[in-house]
Each structure stands twice: as structure tokens, then as C-alpha cells.
Tab-separated table of C-alpha atoms in Angstrom:
chain	number	residue	atom	x	y	z
A	1	UNK	CA	-256.314	114.219	-7.966
A	2	UNK	CA	-255.554	110.959	-6.241
A	3	UNK	CA	-258.692	109.187	-7.443
A	4	UNK	CA	-258.015	109.493	-11.212
A	5	UNK	CA	-254.473	108.235	-10.583
A	6	UNK	CA	-255.817	105.198	-8.708
A	7	UNK	CA	-258.340	104.527	-11.486
A	8	UNK	CA	-255.658	104.765	-14.180
A	9	UNK	CA	-253.454	102.410	-12.181
A	10	UNK	CA	-256.295	99.892	-11.756
A	11	UNK	CA	-257.131	99.996	-15.473
A	12	UNK	CA	-253.471	99.580	-16.385
A	13	UNK	CA	-253.105	96.566	-14.069
A	14	UNK	CA	-256.294	94.997	-15.466
A	15	UNK	CA	-255.013	95.389	-19.030
A	16	UNK	CA	-251.706	93.841	-17.973
A	17	UNK	CA	-253.501	90.597	-17.165
A	18	UNK	CA	-254.248	90.072	-20.850
A	19	UNK	CA	-250.781	90.739	-22.212
A	20	UNK	CA	-249.210	87.590	-23.670
A	21	UNK	CA	-246.653	86.850	-20.933
A	22	UNK	CA	-249.018	87.760	-18.104
A	23	UNK	CA	-251.914	85.741	-19.496
A	24	UNK	CA	-249.821	82.576	-19.683
A	25	UNK	CA	-249.037	82.848	-15.981
A	26	UNK	CA	-252.645	83.629	-15.038
A	27	UNK	CA	-253.842	80.688	-17.149
A	28	UNK	CA	-251.502	78.269	-15.359
A	29	UNK	CA	-252.664	79.529	-11.963
A	30	UNK	CA	-256.301	79.120	-13.011
A	31	UNK	CA	-255.694	75.599	-14.327
A	32	UNK	CA	-253.985	74.549	-11.086
A	33	UNK	CA	-256.825	75.968	-8.996
A	34	UNK	CA	-259.484	74.258	-11.129
A	35	UNK	CA	-257.611	70.939	-10.954
A	36	UNK	CA	-257.413	71.142	-7.153
A	37	UNK	CA	-261.110	72.045	-6.865
A	38	UNK	CA	-262.173	69.208	-9.170
A	39	UNK	CA	-259.900	66.689	-7.402
A	40	UNK	CA	-261.639	67.512	-4.110
A	41	UNK	CA	-265.212	67.770	-5.383
A	42	UNK	CA	-268.052	65.367	-6.118
A	43	UNK	CA	-266.594	64.637	-9.562
A	44	UNK	CA	-263.160	63.646	-8.229
A	45	UNK	CA	-263.833	60.015	-9.125
A	46	UNK	CA	-264.523	60.666	-12.829
A	47	UNK	CA	-261.583	63.136	-12.911
A	48	UNK	CA	-259.039	60.556	-11.719
A	49	UNK	CA	-260.655	57.802	-13.802
A	50	UNK	CA	-260.451	59.977	-16.935
A	51	UNK	CA	-256.704	60.356	-16.680
A	52	UNK	CA	-255.688	57.113	-14.964
A	53	UNK	CA	-258.235	54.585	-16.223
A	54	UNK	CA	-256.695	51.869	-18.404
A	55	UNK	CA	-257.390	52.147	-22.132
A	56	UNK	CA	-255.855	48.758	-22.936
A	57	UNK	CA	-253.273	46.333	-21.599
A	58	UNK	CA	-249.738	47.665	-21.188
A	59	UNK	CA	-248.572	44.609	-23.138
A	60	UNK	CA	-250.417	45.970	-26.170
A	61	UNK	CA	-248.800	49.435	-25.946
A	62	UNK	CA	-246.961	51.180	-23.110
A	63	UNK	CA	-249.121	54.311	-23.194
A	64	UNK	CA	-252.300	52.772	-21.830
A	65	UNK	CA	-253.770	55.749	-19.931
A	66	UNK	CA	-254.665	59.280	-20.953
A	67	UNK	CA	-252.251	60.509	-18.268
A	68	UNK	CA	-249.365	58.688	-19.971
A	69	UNK	CA	-250.390	60.007	-23.396
A	70	UNK	CA	-250.291	63.546	-22.015
A	71	UNK	CA	-246.982	63.193	-20.151
A	72	UNK	CA	-245.119	61.042	-22.693
A	73	UNK	CA	-246.871	62.147	-25.870
A	74	UNK	CA	-248.454	65.578	-25.795
A	75	UNK	CA	-245.643	67.058	-23.679
A	76	UNK	CA	-243.190	66.260	-26.483
A	77	UNK	CA	-244.555	69.419	-28.134
A	78	UNK	CA	-243.640	71.450	-25.034
A	79	UNK	CA	-240.123	70.011	-24.963
A	80	UNK	CA	-239.806	70.528	-28.719
A	81	UNK	CA	-240.588	74.231	-28.227
A	82	UNK	CA	-238.070	74.365	-25.363
A	83	UNK	CA	-235.481	72.845	-27.705
A	84	UNK	CA	-236.234	75.431	-30.391
A	85	UNK	CA	-235.863	78.259	-27.856
A	86	UNK	CA	-232.567	76.853	-26.607
A	87	UNK	CA	-231.164	76.452	-30.138
A	88	UNK	CA	-232.176	79.991	-31.120
A	89	UNK	CA	-230.600	81.399	-27.957
A	90	UNK	CA	-227.391	79.426	-28.571
A	91	UNK	CA	-227.091	80.605	-32.183
A	92	UNK	CA	-228.347	84.180	-32.148
A	93	UNK	CA	-229.568	84.991	-28.626
A	94	UNK	CA	-228.120	85.697	-25.194
A	95	UNK	CA	-226.365	82.326	-25.012
A	96	UNK	CA	-224.447	83.045	-28.237
A	97	UNK	CA	-222.270	85.693	-26.578
A	98	UNK	CA	-219.810	84.230	-24.028
A	99	UNK	CA	-219.887	87.474	-22.029
A	100	UNK	CA	-223.684	87.520	-21.806
A	101	UNK	CA	-224.147	83.843	-21.038
A	102	UNK	CA	-221.613	83.559	-18.207
A	103	UNK	CA	-223.824	85.113	-15.511
A	104	UNK	CA	-227.087	83.255	-16.307
A	105	UNK	CA	-225.223	79.947	-16.664
A	106	UNK	CA	-223.529	80.376	-13.281
A	107	UNK	CA	-226.804	81.516	-11.701
A	108	UNK	CA	-228.808	78.650	-13.216
A	109	UNK	CA	-226.237	76.054	-12.097
A	110	UNK	CA	-226.338	77.336	-8.521
A	111	UNK	CA	-230.115	77.699	-8.796
A	112	UNK	CA	-230.323	73.957	-9.417
A	113	UNK	CA	-227.641	72.756	-7.009
A	114	UNK	CA	-228.682	74.696	-3.898
A	115	UNK	CA	-232.384	73.588	-3.996
A	116	UNK	CA	-231.183	69.990	-4.239
A	117	UNK	CA	-228.999	70.607	-1.188
A	118	UNK	CA	-231.916	72.168	0.703
A	119	UNK	CA	-234.131	69.202	-0.252
A	120	UNK	CA	-231.586	66.682	1.031
A	121	UNK	CA	-231.050	68.690	4.223
A	122	UNK	CA	-234.781	68.857	5.019
A	123	UNK	CA	-235.386	65.165	4.284
A	124	UNK	CA	-232.185	64.142	6.044
A	125	UNK	CA	-231.211	62.223	2.918
A	126	UNK	CA	-233.924	59.634	3.606
A	127	UNK	CA	-233.782	57.048	0.779
A	128	UNK	CA	-237.563	56.995	0.256
A	129	UNK	CA	-237.486	60.675	-0.740
A	130	UNK	CA	-234.133	60.834	-2.527
A	131	UNK	CA	-235.598	60.271	-5.999
A	132	UNK	CA	-237.414	63.601	-5.699
A	133	UNK	CA	-234.379	65.765	-4.966
A	134	UNK	CA	-234.396	67.299	-8.463
A	135	UNK	CA	-238.036	68.442	-8.196
A	136	UNK	CA	-237.251	71.930	-6.779
A	137	UNK	CA	-234.369	72.423	-9.233
A	138	UNK	CA	-236.648	73.517	-12.099
A	139	UNK	CA	-238.032	76.931	-13.076
A	140	UNK	CA	-241.265	77.416	-15.027
A	141	UNK	CA	-240.562	79.924	-17.832
A	142	UNK	CA	-244.202	80.708	-18.659
A	143	UNK	CA	-245.270	81.161	-15.031
A	144	UNK	CA	-242.248	83.291	-14.056
A	145	UNK	CA	-242.437	85.465	-17.171
A	146	UNK	CA	-246.185	85.755	-16.570
A	147	UNK	CA	-245.542	87.388	-13.196
A	148	UNK	CA	-243.019	89.702	-14.864
A	149	UNK	CA	-245.693	90.543	-17.435
A	150	UNK	CA	-248.058	91.641	-14.658
A	151	UNK	CA	-245.478	94.228	-13.616
A	152	UNK	CA	-245.424	95.850	-17.054
A	153	UNK	CA	-242.439	98.150	-17.580
A	154	UNK	CA	-241.510	98.149	-13.898
A	155	UNK	CA	-238.882	95.449	-14.449
A	156	UNK	CA	-235.808	96.587	-16.444
A	157	UNK	CA	-235.307	94.869	-19.794
A	158	UNK	CA	-231.919	93.572	-18.651
A	159	UNK	CA	-233.570	91.666	-15.779
A	160	UNK	CA	-236.287	90.268	-18.050
A	161	UNK	CA	-233.558	88.899	-20.318
A	162	UNK	CA	-231.639	87.604	-17.307
A	163	UNK	CA	-234.699	85.721	-15.997
A	164	UNK	CA	-235.512	84.310	-19.435
A	165	UNK	CA	-231.934	83.145	-20.000
A	166	UNK	CA	-231.628	81.598	-16.532
A	167	UNK	CA	-234.919	79.745	-17.093
A	168	UNK	CA	-233.736	78.465	-20.482
A	169	UNK	CA	-230.415	77.229	-19.062
A	170	UNK	CA	-232.434	75.743	-16.196
A	171	UNK	CA	-234.528	73.855	-18.747
A	172	UNK	CA	-231.367	72.447	-20.332
A	173	UNK	CA	-230.317	71.198	-16.908
A	174	UNK	CA	-233.752	69.735	-16.203
A	175	UNK	CA	-233.755	67.878	-19.525
A	176	UNK	CA	-230.298	66.493	-18.734
A	177	UNK	CA	-231.498	65.360	-15.291
A	178	UNK	CA	-234.485	63.584	-16.852
A	179	UNK	CA	-232.279	61.880	-19.455
A	180	UNK	CA	-229.606	60.766	-16.976
A	181	UNK	CA	-231.413	60.011	-13.723
A	182	UNK	CA	-234.954	59.069	-14.754
A	183	UNK	CA	-234.200	56.707	-17.621
A	184	UNK	CA	-233.506	52.987	-17.982
A	185	UNK	CA	-231.885	52.717	-21.432
A	186	UNK	CA	-232.289	49.754	-23.782
A	187	UNK	CA	-229.287	49.559	-26.096
A	188	UNK	CA	-230.999	48.318	-29.281
A	189	UNK	CA	-233.683	51.019	-29.243
A	190	UNK	CA	-231.079	53.622	-28.311
A	191	UNK	CA	-229.061	52.690	-31.418
A	192	UNK	CA	-232.168	52.910	-33.605
A	193	UNK	CA	-232.972	56.294	-32.046
A	194	UNK	CA	-229.421	57.435	-32.768
A	195	UNK	CA	-229.845	56.355	-36.401
A	196	UNK	CA	-233.036	58.401	-36.793
A	197	UNK	CA	-231.363	61.389	-35.122
A	198	UNK	CA	-228.405	61.148	-37.534
A	199	UNK	CA	-230.816	61.144	-40.480
A	200	UNK	CA	-232.423	64.297	-39.103
A	201	UNK	CA	-228.996	65.919	-38.684
A	202	UNK	CA	-228.299	65.093	-42.328
A	203	UNK	CA	-231.607	66.719	-43.290
A	204	UNK	CA	-230.451	69.798	-41.405
A	205	UNK	CA	-227.009	69.686	-43.028
A	206	UNK	CA	-228.488	69.680	-46.507
A	207	UNK	CA	-231.035	72.388	-45.609
A	208	UNK	CA	-234.142	70.299	-46.301
A	209	UNK	CA	-237.028	72.754	-46.602
A	210	UNK	CA	-240.019	70.424	-46.223
A	211	UNK	CA	-241.429	70.690	-42.691
A	212	UNK	CA	-243.516	67.555	-43.259
A	213	UNK	CA	-240.345	65.430	-43.530
A	214	UNK	CA	-239.166	66.719	-40.159
A	215	UNK	CA	-242.605	66.002	-38.668
A	216	UNK	CA	-242.467	62.377	-39.864
A	217	UNK	CA	-238.883	61.988	-38.619
A	218	UNK	CA	-239.774	63.521	-35.252
A	219	UNK	CA	-242.651	61.076	-34.759
A	220	UNK	CA	-240.297	58.198	-35.654
A	221	UNK	CA	-237.677	59.502	-33.210
A	222	UNK	CA	-240.322	59.869	-30.481
A	223	UNK	CA	-241.465	56.251	-30.955
A	224	UNK	CA	-237.907	54.922	-30.850
A	225	UNK	CA	-236.958	56.959	-27.771
A	226	UNK	CA	-240.217	55.913	-26.073
A	227	UNK	CA	-239.139	52.282	-26.457
A	228	UNK	CA	-235.495	52.979	-25.559
A	229	UNK	CA	-236.125	53.511	-21.850
A	230	UNK	CA	-235.049	57.171	-22.081
A	231	UNK	CA	-238.013	59.432	-21.382
A	232	UNK	CA	-239.890	60.086	-24.622
A	233	UNK	CA	-239.983	63.865	-24.208
A	234	UNK	CA	-236.190	63.964	-24.743
A	235	UNK	CA	-237.028	63.191	-28.381
A	236	UNK	CA	-238.706	66.594	-28.609
A	237	UNK	CA	-235.534	68.412	-27.575
A	238	UNK	CA	-233.302	66.337	-29.866
A	239	UNK	CA	-235.643	66.834	-32.831
A	240	UNK	CA	-235.749	70.590	-32.214
A	241	UNK	CA	-231.949	70.789	-32.451
A	242	UNK	CA	-232.118	69.400	-36.006
A	243	UNK	CA	-234.547	72.034	-37.314
A	244	UNK	CA	-232.608	74.315	-39.722
A	245	UNK	CA	-232.090	77.861	-38.533
A	246	UNK	CA	-231.990	78.854	-42.185
A	247	UNK	CA	-232.472	76.921	-45.431
A	248	UNK	CA	-230.680	77.514	-48.752
A	249	UNK	CA	-233.208	80.123	-49.911
A	250	UNK	CA	-232.980	82.100	-46.657
A	251	UNK	CA	-236.166	80.643	-45.147
A	252	UNK	CA	-235.936	80.287	-41.347
A	253	UNK	CA	-237.712	77.024	-40.609
A	254	UNK	CA	-236.875	77.300	-36.901
A	255	UNK	CA	-238.494	80.722	-36.542
A	256	UNK	CA	-241.543	79.636	-38.541
A	257	UNK	CA	-242.071	76.390	-36.622
A	258	UNK	CA	-241.482	78.088	-33.263
A	259	UNK	CA	-243.908	80.895	-34.116
A	260	UNK	CA	-246.530	78.284	-35.028
A	261	UNK	CA	-246.089	76.006	-32.020
A	262	UNK	CA	-245.535	78.464	-29.142
A	263	UNK	CA	-249.256	79.393	-28.798
A	264	UNK	CA	-250.307	75.730	-28.986
A	265	UNK	CA	-247.756	74.810	-26.320
A	266	UNK	CA	-248.585	77.738	-24.026
A	267	UNK	CA	-252.370	77.749	-24.327
A	268	UNK	CA	-253.201	74.076	-24.904
A	269	UNK	CA	-250.405	71.596	-24.136
A	270	UNK	CA	-249.181	73.050	-20.828
A	271	UNK	CA	-252.693	73.793	-19.462
A	272	UNK	CA	-253.820	70.240	-20.293
A	273	UNK	CA	-250.703	68.888	-18.591
A	274	UNK	CA	-251.337	71.138	-15.589
A	275	UNK	CA	-254.972	70.086	-15.298
A	276	UNK	CA	-254.053	66.395	-15.529
A	277	UNK	CA	-251.194	66.603	-13.013
A	278	UNK	CA	-251.971	69.383	-10.510
A	279	UNK	CA	-255.092	67.781	-9.055
A	280	UNK	CA	-254.389	66.388	-5.585
A	281	UNK	CA	-257.004	64.823	-3.323
A	282	UNK	CA	-256.679	66.387	0.128
A	283	UNK	CA	-258.972	63.810	1.694
A	284	UNK	CA	-257.498	62.847	5.041
A	285	UNK	CA	-254.826	65.524	4.763
A	286	UNK	CA	-254.753	68.674	6.876
A	287	UNK	CA	-252.528	71.731	6.926
A	288	UNK	CA	-250.040	69.676	8.888
A	289	UNK	CA	-249.360	67.752	5.669
A	290	UNK	CA	-247.361	70.783	4.486
A	291	UNK	CA	-244.901	70.026	7.283
A	292	UNK	CA	-244.316	66.440	6.172
A	293	UNK	CA	-240.712	65.942	5.003
A	294	UNK	CA	-241.406	65.683	1.252
A	295	UNK	CA	-243.700	68.703	0.649
A	296	UNK	CA	-241.641	70.766	3.087
A	297	UNK	CA	-238.411	69.828	1.299
A	298	UNK	CA	-239.839	70.623	-2.137
A	299	UNK	CA	-241.369	73.905	-0.978
A	300	UNK	CA	-238.209	74.966	0.873
A	301	UNK	CA	-236.082	74.046	-2.119
A	302	UNK	CA	-238.166	76.280	-4.386
A	303	UNK	CA	-238.678	79.222	-2.028
A	304	UNK	CA	-235.348	79.253	-0.174
A	305	UNK	CA	-232.959	77.206	-2.305
A	306	UNK	CA	-233.676	78.926	-5.611
A	307	UNK	CA	-233.315	82.507	-4.442
A	308	UNK	CA	-230.348	81.677	-2.207
A	309	UNK	CA	-228.449	79.919	-4.989
A	310	UNK	CA	-229.161	82.466	-7.722
A	311	UNK	CA	-228.851	85.699	-5.746
A	312	UNK	CA	-225.668	84.759	-3.888
A	313	UNK	CA	-224.071	83.563	-7.130
A	314	UNK	CA	-224.907	86.810	-8.928
A	315	UNK	CA	-223.680	88.865	-5.954
A	316	UNK	CA	-220.424	86.911	-5.610
A	317	UNK	CA	-219.753	86.901	-9.381
A	318	UNK	CA	-220.203	90.664	-9.602
A	319	UNK	CA	-218.179	91.411	-6.457
A	320	UNK	CA	-215.326	89.158	-7.622
A	321	UNK	CA	-215.286	90.871	-11.016
A	322	UNK	CA	-216.178	87.710	-12.940
A	323	UNK	CA	-219.173	89.403	-14.584
A	324	UNK	CA	-220.847	92.792	-14.626
A	325	UNK	CA	-224.120	93.625	-12.911
A	326	UNK	CA	-227.122	93.556	-15.299
A	327	UNK	CA	-227.537	97.202	-16.375
A	328	UNK	CA	-230.208	99.575	-15.027
A	329	UNK	CA	-231.182	97.448	-12.047
A	330	UNK	CA	-230.664	97.311	-8.290
A	331	UNK	CA	-229.728	94.471	-5.972
A	332	UNK	CA	-233.300	94.460	-4.629
A	333	UNK	CA	-234.584	93.874	-8.162
A	334	UNK	CA	-232.073	91.055	-8.719
A	335	UNK	CA	-233.343	89.525	-5.474
A	336	UNK	CA	-236.958	89.805	-6.661
A	337	UNK	CA	-236.175	88.036	-9.937
A	338	UNK	CA	-234.193	85.374	-8.039
A	339	UNK	CA	-237.305	84.677	-5.958
A	340	UNK	CA	-239.417	84.293	-9.111
A	341	UNK	CA	-237.072	81.526	-10.255
A	342	UNK	CA	-238.579	79.491	-7.422
A	343	UNK	CA	-241.745	79.027	-9.479
A	344	UNK	CA	-241.379	75.381	-10.507
A	345	UNK	CA	-244.820	74.196	-11.637
A	346	UNK	CA	-244.648	72.571	-15.120
A	347	UNK	CA	-241.138	71.095	-15.072
A	348	UNK	CA	-241.270	70.362	-11.331
A	349	UNK	CA	-244.599	68.530	-11.709
A	350	UNK	CA	-243.106	66.608	-14.613
A	351	UNK	CA	-240.020	65.532	-12.641
A	352	UNK	CA	-242.236	64.682	-9.664
A	353	UNK	CA	-244.242	62.261	-11.815
A	354	UNK	CA	-241.026	60.571	-12.967
A	355	UNK	CA	-239.452	60.502	-9.505
A	356	UNK	CA	-242.265	58.588	-7.845
A	357	UNK	CA	-243.633	56.378	-10.613
A	358	UNK	CA	-245.853	53.476	-9.708
A	359	UNK	CA	-249.488	52.503	-9.283
A	360	UNK	CA	-249.341	51.491	-5.623
A	361	UNK	CA	-250.721	53.661	-2.816
A	362	UNK	CA	-247.273	54.560	-1.464
A	363	UNK	CA	-246.126	55.957	-4.832
A	364	UNK	CA	-249.384	57.875	-5.272
A	365	UNK	CA	-249.028	59.418	-1.819
A	366	UNK	CA	-245.447	60.527	-2.557
A	367	UNK	CA	-246.555	62.090	-5.862
A	368	UNK	CA	-249.387	63.933	-4.131
A	369	UNK	CA	-247.111	65.213	-1.374
A	370	UNK	CA	-244.601	66.383	-3.989
A	371	UNK	CA	-247.388	68.224	-5.831
A	372	UNK	CA	-248.483	69.948	-2.609
A	373	UNK	CA	-244.898	71.135	-2.108
A	374	UNK	CA	-244.610	72.290	-5.738
A	375	UNK	CA	-247.886	74.214	-5.744
A	376	UNK	CA	-247.238	75.802	-2.346
A	377	UNK	CA	-243.616	76.697	-3.095
A	378	UNK	CA	-244.458	78.075	-6.538
A	379	UNK	CA	-247.318	80.182	-5.157
A	380	UNK	CA	-245.180	81.626	-2.352
A	381	UNK	CA	-242.358	82.388	-4.806
A	382	UNK	CA	-244.763	84.079	-7.218
A	383	UNK	CA	-246.411	86.261	-4.556
A	384	UNK	CA	-243.157	87.110	-2.766
A	385	UNK	CA	-241.265	87.831	-5.994
A	386	UNK	CA	-244.076	90.001	-7.325
A	387	UNK	CA	-244.266	91.915	-4.026
A	388	UNK	CA	-240.518	92.590	-3.885
A	389	UNK	CA	-240.424	93.792	-7.499
A	390	UNK	CA	-243.581	95.840	-7.032
A	391	UNK	CA	-242.046	97.643	-4.069
A	392	UNK	CA	-238.591	98.161	-5.546
A	393	UNK	CA	-239.401	99.252	-9.120
A	394	UNK	CA	-241.509	102.030	-10.654
A	395	UNK	CA	-243.620	102.374	-13.813
A	396	UNK	CA	-242.415	105.338	-15.904
A	397	UNK	CA	-246.044	106.359	-16.431
A	398	UNK	CA	-246.674	106.231	-12.668
A	399	UNK	CA	-243.682	108.467	-12.156
A	400	UNK	CA	-245.247	110.924	-14.610
A	401	UNK	CA	-248.511	110.875	-12.618
A	402	UNK	CA	-246.692	111.481	-9.350
A	403	UNK	CA	-244.107	114.279	-9.505
A	404	UNK	CA	-242.583	113.089	-6.232
A	405	UNK	CA	-241.844	109.656	-7.687
A	406	UNK	CA	-238.396	109.171	-9.231
A	407	UNK	CA	-238.157	108.245	-12.892
A	408	UNK	CA	-236.519	104.849	-13.431
């Protein structure tokens, strides 16, 4: 009787790999692995030349490498989708209800602050590393939800929603960090950007139904923000906030646009970004490189800082009566989800690129060390979080197969 049960379990787990959430996470892992293999293979030269070779002089146009076009151009779509998700959550989702948003907001705030503290503690506040302190503060929604997807119905719905909401609030914080700390604003272009944004708000106010007009305005806003010194991807978030939730005839432009763009962002934009940014040449580096201050600080921030900040905040908030425990879950399950929040990847890689900009060897080395910390910390968080949740939760169908297993 045991063998059929094992077979059914194996088939179920295999099918889980191809569910939407799970597949996104698996795809990101595969892209990171391929990028690392390519960056340390015989075609490493062409790989780095493809993304970093100059297309034209920077005096002609700032985006003069494919890498810059991906990070400052293509990733606007990713941030636009993030903005749409945030707006929907604020208007009609978990962030719309003050009672439901209190816990994830508190958890996300601590989940950003504590990793920064861990980073500074590990690096001793050394000035050469300080720019990277926000790297472990980010959570990758697709990757984390992908791991949850692998667990099927093991994870209670309340915890899925908690993780999603924490990750969304985390994204808001990450966008704010990028706008405030990794920007060098130019007043004239900022004013022009503000003018375009006001026009888009007016389009929203009067329920303009033509998506094409918003596309044109978004491109104009992106160009102005790109020249303003504020990172261009912020334009994606700002533009998303102007998309009407509902037009005069009841048409939900936000839902329609989000439904259209989410697959493109998840299965094209983010994988391309991951492939272009996750490749690190390990030439001359050994395992001891993981113990260098920067990768160790980033990894510790993700693995230790994230779970420590989120779990202790949830525990303290519940014990003090500030909020209620997410229903139908245990403290072990809350801990498992807190660990998964240590999966940084996309946003962490993005902040890492901004933190250590430059074409010199020193800047490149810092970026590579940050990537090593991000990839290692994210992998450990994914495996550890999955293991904890796997051991502390039960599939209803598995409980049916095993009469000794409790039904959850």
C-alpha cells in the first residue's frame, strides 16, 4: 500500500512544478543557474560583451549598453506591474482594510530594517560597503510565491495572502529606497516629469478609456524620469498609479492591463533581467569568497535578518494584542513563511547594480560579491523555508491517503 501512495505523491509534486506560481520560481532558479554556468564557461567572453559592450557613445544617449537597456528600460515593465499590483491591493485588496494591512505592514517594515542592521553589523559599517546595505532588504514575490506553489495546498490560504502582502509592501519600500538613496535628481527634468505625471492623473480623473494614450504618456514619463537623475524604473510605478481602476462605462483598465502584462513580466522581462545580471565569473574566487564581508553581509541579511525581523514582529504584535494571528496556521508555519521572505533575487540584484555602479574593476568586484551573497542567501532561504513548511504542514489529500495523518 505504501508504494502507490509514494507514486501518487511523486506525480502530484511533479505536476506542482508546472502550476503558475511554482513555474515562475523554477524558471528564475533555472535562469540563475544558466547565467552562472555561461559566465564561467568558454563563452563567458561573448556573454559579458553582449550585455556590457558599448553600442554608442554615452554622449549620444545614456543607455549605451544592452545591460542598461534591460535594467533601465525593459525593467520598467516589471515595476509597472508592481505598481498595478500595489494600486489594486490598496483599493480593493488586503491593503484596503486597515485591520488586514496592519500586520503585513509592520512585518515588512521590520523585514527591511533588521536585514540592514545585520548587514551593517557584519561589515562593521565599513564605508566601501555601506551603499549596499539595502540589498538584503528586498523580497522577490515571484520566487517566494513559486516555492509556496511547490507546496500545493499545504500552506494555509491566510499565510499565502500574508506572504503576498508582505512582499508587496516590501516592494513599495524597495521602490522608495531606490528613489531616495540611489538617485541624483536634476530639477528641470524633475519638473517636466511632474508635468507629465499630472497630465496622466488628469487622464485618470476623467476616466480616459484609450490604453494607447496611457502607453504614449508612460513612454514620455519614462524618458523624462530617465533624464531627471531619478532611476527610470520609478516611472513604471508612477505610471501604474494613474491607470484607472474603472472607466465611465465600467471597464477596468487596470485589471485588463495587469492581466495582459503579468505573463510578459514573469516569463520574459524578469528572466532576461536575471540572465543578464546573475552571471558572476568565479575565476580566482574560491569558497572562501563567501566569507568576505560583502557577500557574507548580504547572505546573512537575507537568511537571518529577514526571518528574524518578520517573525519576531509577528510574534510580538500578536502577543501584545496589536493584531490577530493569521487564521488556520501555526507559529512554525509563520516561521517558514518568514524564512521565504529572505529570497531576494530580482529586487536585490537590481539594488546591487545601483549600489555599486561603475565600470572600474573595484566596482565590478563589489557587484559580483553582492551577487554571490544574493544568490547564496536566496537559495538557502528557499530551501530552508520549503523544508520547514514541508515538515510542519500537511496536504489534505495526503491525510486522506494516510489515516494516521491529521487533517489540516
